[in-house]
CSV table of C-alpha atoms in Angstrom, one decimal:
chain,number,residue,atom,x,y,z
A,234,ASP,CA,9.8,16.4,23.0
A,235,GLY,CA,8.3,13.4,24.7
A,236,GLY,CA,5.7,12.8,22.0
A,237,ILE,CA,8.1,12.8,19.0
A,238,THR,CA,10.6,10.0,18.5
A,239,GLN,CA,13.6,10.1,16.2
A,240,SER,CA,15.9,7.2,16.0
A,241,PRO,CA,18.7,6.6,16.1
A,242,LYS,CA,20.3,9.6,17.8
A,243,TYR,CA,23.6,9.1,15.9
A,244,LEU,CA,23.9,7.5,12.5
A,245,PHE,CA,26.9,6.7,10.4
A,246,ARG,CA,26.8,5.7,6.8
A,247,LYS,CA,29.2,5.3,3.9
A,248,GLU,CA,29.2,7.7,1.0
A,249,GLY,CA,26.9,6.5,-1.8
A,250,GLN,CA,24.4,4.7,0.5
A,251,ASN,CA,20.8,5.8,1.0
A,252,VAL,CA,19.7,6.1,4.6
A,253,THR,CA,16.2,6.6,6.1
A,254,LEU,CA,15.7,8.6,9.3
A,255,SER,CA,12.6,7.8,11.3
A,256,CYS,CA,10.1,10.3,12.9
A,257,GLU,CA,7.2,9.0,14.9
A,258,GLN,CA,4.7,11.2,16.8
A,259,ASN,CA,1.8,10.4,19.2
A,260,LEU,CA,0.6,14.0,19.5
A,261,ASN,CA,-2.1,13.5,16.9
A,262,HIS,CA,-0.7,16.5,15.0
A,263,ASP,CA,-1.6,16.9,11.4
A,264,ALA,CA,1.5,18.6,10.2
A,265,MET,CA,5.0,17.2,10.2
A,266,TYR,CA,8.3,18.8,9.1
A,267,TRP,CA,11.8,17.9,8.4
A,268,TYR,CA,14.6,20.4,9.0
A,269,ARG,CA,18.3,20.2,8.4
A,270,GLN,CA,20.6,22.1,10.8
A,271,ASP,CA,24.2,23.0,10.0
A,272,PRO,CA,26.4,25.2,12.2
A,273,GLY,CA,25.6,28.9,11.7
A,274,GLN,CA,22.8,28.1,9.2
A,275,GLY,CA,19.8,27.9,11.4
A,276,LEU,CA,17.0,25.5,10.5
A,277,ARG,CA,16.3,24.9,6.8
A,278,LEU,CA,13.1,23.2,5.8
A,279,ILE,CA,13.5,20.0,3.7
A,280,TYR,CA,10.0,18.6,3.3
A,281,TYR,CA,6.7,19.0,5.1
A,282,SER,CA,3.3,17.3,5.2
A,283,GLN,CA,-0.1,18.6,6.3
A,284,ILE,CA,-2.1,15.4,5.6
A,285,VAL,CA,-1.6,11.7,5.0
A,286,ASN,CA,-0.4,10.8,1.5
A,287,ASP,CA,0.5,14.4,0.7
A,288,PHE,CA,3.7,16.4,1.2
A,289,GLN,CA,5.5,19.4,-0.2
A,290,LYS,CA,9.1,20.4,-0.9
A,291,GLY,CA,10.7,22.8,1.4
A,292,ASP,CA,13.7,25.1,0.6
A,293,ILE,CA,16.3,22.3,0.3
A,294,ALA,CA,14.5,19.2,-1.0
A,295,GLU,CA,17.1,18.1,-3.5
A,296,GLY,CA,18.6,14.8,-2.6
A,297,TYR,CA,15.9,13.9,-0.1
A,298,SER,CA,12.6,12.0,-0.3
A,299,VAL,CA,9.8,11.5,2.2
A,300,SER,CA,6.5,9.5,2.6
A,301,ARG,CA,3.4,10.0,4.7
A,302,GLU,CA,1.5,6.8,4.7
A,303,LYS,CA,0.4,7.2,8.3
A,304,LYS,CA,-0.5,10.3,10.4
A,305,GLU,CA,2.0,9.2,13.0
A,306,SER,CA,5.0,8.7,10.8
A,307,PHE,CA,7.0,10.8,8.4
A,308,PRO,CA,10.3,9.1,7.4
A,309,LEU,CA,13.0,11.0,5.6
A,310,THR,CA,15.4,9.3,3.1
A,311,VAL,CA,18.7,10.9,2.4
A,312,THR,CA,19.7,9.6,-1.0
A,313,SER,CA,23.1,9.3,-2.5
A,314,ALA,CA,22.3,12.4,-4.7
A,315,GLN,CA,22.5,14.6,-1.6
A,316,LYS,CA,26.0,16.1,-2.0
A,317,ASN,CA,26.7,17.0,1.6
A,318,PRO,CA,24.4,14.9,3.8
A,319,THR,CA,26.4,15.1,7.1
A,320,ALA,CA,24.2,17.3,9.4
A,321,PHE,CA,21.8,17.3,12.3
A,322,TYR,CA,18.2,16.4,11.2
A,323,LEU,CA,15.2,17.6,13.1
A,324,CYS,CA,11.6,16.4,12.8
A,325,ALA,CA,8.8,18.7,14.0
A,326,THR,CA,5.1,18.6,14.3
A,327,SER,CA,2.3,21.1,14.7
A,328,THR,CA,-1.5,21.2,14.8
A,329,LEU,CA,-3.4,23.0,12.1
A,330,SER,CA,-6.2,24.0,14.3
A,331,THR,CA,-5.5,27.8,14.4
A,332,SER,CA,-3.5,30.2,12.3
A,333,TYR,CA,-0.6,30.4,14.8
A,334,ASN,CA,0.7,27.0,15.7
A,335,GLU,CA,4.0,26.4,17.5
A,336,GLN,CA,6.1,23.5,16.3
A,337,PHE,CA,7.2,20.7,18.6
A,338,PHE,CA,10.6,19.2,17.8
A,339,GLY,CA,12.0,15.7,18.2
A,340,PRO,CA,15.4,15.1,19.7
A,341,GLY,CA,17.1,14.9,16.3
A,342,THR,CA,19.3,12.5,14.4
A,343,ARG,CA,22.9,13.4,13.8
A,344,LEU,CA,24.0,11.8,10.5
A,345,THR,CA,27.6,11.4,9.6
A,346,VAL,CA,28.5,10.2,6.1
A,347,LEU,CA,32.0,8.9,5.9
B,60,GLY,CA,8.1,33.2,1.9
B,61,GLN,CA,9.1,35.8,4.4
B,62,GLN,CA,12.6,36.0,5.8
B,63,VAL,CA,13.7,37.0,9.3
B,64,MET,CA,17.2,38.2,10.1
B,65,GLN,CA,18.7,37.8,13.6
B,66,ILE,CA,21.4,40.0,15.1
B,67,PRO,CA,23.8,39.3,16.5
B,68,GLN,CA,24.7,35.8,15.4
B,69,TYR,CA,26.9,35.2,18.4
B,70,GLN,CA,27.1,36.7,21.9
B,71,HIS,CA,29.3,36.2,24.8
B,72,VAL,CA,27.6,37.3,28.0
B,73,GLN,CA,29.1,37.6,31.5
B,74,GLU,CA,27.0,35.8,34.1
B,75,GLY,CA,24.8,38.3,35.9
B,76,GLU,CA,24.7,40.8,33.0
B,77,ASP,CA,21.7,41.6,30.7
B,78,PHE,CA,21.6,41.0,27.0
B,79,THR,CA,19.2,41.5,24.1
B,80,THR,CA,18.8,39.6,20.8
B,81,TYR,CA,17.0,41.0,17.8
B,82,CYS,CA,14.9,39.7,15.0
B,83,ASN,CA,14.0,41.9,11.9
B,84,SER,CA,11.9,41.4,8.9
B,85,SER,CA,11.5,43.6,5.8
B,86,THR,CA,7.8,42.8,5.7
B,87,THR,CA,5.0,43.0,8.2
B,88,LEU,CA,4.6,39.8,10.2
B,89,SER,CA,1.3,38.5,11.4
B,90,ASN,CA,3.1,36.9,14.4
B,91,ILE,CA,6.5,36.0,15.6
B,92,GLN,CA,7.6,33.0,17.6
B,93,TRP,CA,10.8,32.4,19.7
B,94,TYR,CA,12.5,29.1,20.3
B,95,LYS,CA,15.5,28.1,22.4
B,96,GLN,CA,17.9,25.3,21.6
B,97,ARG,CA,20.3,24.2,24.3
B,98,PRO,CA,23.7,22.8,23.2
B,99,GLY,CA,23.2,19.3,21.9
B,100,GLY,CA,19.4,19.6,22.2
B,101,HIS,CA,16.5,20.5,20.0
B,102,PRO,CA,14.5,23.8,19.7
B,103,VAL,CA,11.9,24.3,22.3
B,104,PHE,CA,9.1,26.8,21.8
B,105,LEU,CA,9.2,29.8,24.2
B,106,ILE,CA,6.5,32.2,23.2
B,107,GLN,CA,4.4,33.7,20.4
B,108,LEU,CA,3.7,37.4,19.9
B,109,VAL,CA,0.8,38.5,17.8
B,110,LYS,CA,-0.2,42.1,18.6
B,111,SER,CA,1.5,45.3,17.6
B,112,GLY,CA,3.7,46.6,20.4
B,113,GLU,CA,3.0,43.5,22.5
B,114,VAL,CA,5.3,42.8,25.5
B,115,LYS,CA,5.3,39.5,27.3
B,116,LYS,CA,7.5,38.4,30.2
B,117,GLN,CA,8.6,35.0,31.4
B,118,LYS,CA,10.6,35.5,34.6
B,119,ARG,CA,13.9,37.1,33.5
B,120,LEU,CA,12.9,37.0,29.8
B,121,THR,CA,11.1,39.9,28.1
B,122,PHE,CA,9.8,39.5,24.6
B,123,GLN,CA,8.6,42.5,22.5
B,124,PHE,CA,6.9,42.8,19.1
B,125,GLY,CA,7.5,46.1,17.4
B,126,GLU,CA,4.7,48.6,16.6
B,127,ALA,CA,5.1,48.0,12.9
B,128,LYS,CA,5.2,44.2,13.4
B,129,LYS,CA,8.5,44.1,11.5
B,130,ASN,CA,10.8,43.4,14.4
B,131,SER,CA,11.0,41.7,17.7
B,132,SER,CA,13.4,41.4,20.6
B,133,LEU,CA,14.2,39.1,23.5
B,134,HIS,CA,15.8,40.7,26.5
B,135,ILE,CA,17.3,38.6,29.3
B,136,THR,CA,18.2,40.1,32.6
B,137,ALA,CA,20.7,38.7,35.2
B,138,THR,CA,22.0,36.1,32.8
B,139,GLN,CA,22.5,32.6,34.3
B,140,THR,CA,24.5,29.7,33.0
B,141,THR,CA,21.2,28.0,32.1
B,142,ASP,CA,20.6,30.7,29.5
B,143,VAL,CA,23.3,29.3,27.3
B,144,GLY,CA,22.1,28.1,23.9
B,145,THR,CA,20.8,29.4,20.6
B,146,TYR,CA,17.7,31.6,20.4
B,147,PHE,CA,15.7,31.5,17.2
B,148,CYS,CA,12.9,33.7,16.0
B,149,ALA,CA,10.5,32.5,13.4
B,150,GLY,CA,7.9,34.2,11.3
B,151,PRO,CA,5.1,32.8,9.1
B,152,GLY,CA,6.6,31.1,6.0
B,153,GLY,CA,3.2,30.6,4.2
B,154,ASN,CA,1.3,27.3,3.9
B,155,ASN,CA,1.6,26.5,7.6
B,156,ARG,CA,5.4,26.8,7.4
B,157,LEU,CA,7.7,28.7,9.7
B,158,ALA,CA,10.6,30.8,8.4
B,159,PHE,CA,13.4,30.6,11.0
B,160,GLY,CA,16.2,33.1,11.5
B,161,LYS,CA,19.7,31.8,11.7
B,162,GLY,CA,19.7,32.1,15.4
B,163,ASN,CA,21.7,33.9,18.1
B,164,GLN,CA,24.2,31.6,19.8
B,165,VAL,CA,24.7,32.8,23.4
B,166,VAL,CA,27.7,31.7,25.4
B,167,VAL,CA,27.6,32.5,29.1
B,168,ILE,CA,30.9,33.3,30.9
B,169,PRO,CA,30.9,32.3,34.6
């Protein structure tokens, strides 16, 4: 989506290294989400945040960490504790203005750990 | 949180034919959303259904929400090569989260 930036598109790291994936948005959305996508597994929620300086664990938070110091930014760190980090990582945002809010996705970062 | 199941997981569709993909929940959903992800791309919101028995159309796509609000379907007529991709449904996951199904990957055969 034009208002959400994830960089880089492809990322390679050696096993045992931490790596931080960036997600920036200019949509002025309150909520931001990180998903992991593996073939045949759909979208699994890692972490999400509804307000600056606050975030909650999703379904597969182990081995990941996040921060939300600014409304526009929600970086995800994949730590060496994540056993199988190679995956496609998607950042999404949504408003919280109504009960039914669609999510807008960034282009994703494909992480490969060698 | 709620879980939604999608069937089938994979479909091969001949160009020009129709197909349907289904989304089921064991509990009543307040709403259901549908997304499409093109190969190599990211999910894009298609539509949201809220009312029991609701039917919405977008050109060749027809979305339906069941009377009991436990299931939903997406029916595509006269399939085109541009329909290739993975279709996801998502229900409310609590606390402003979405619970996504595993998706239906559609391959279009020219």
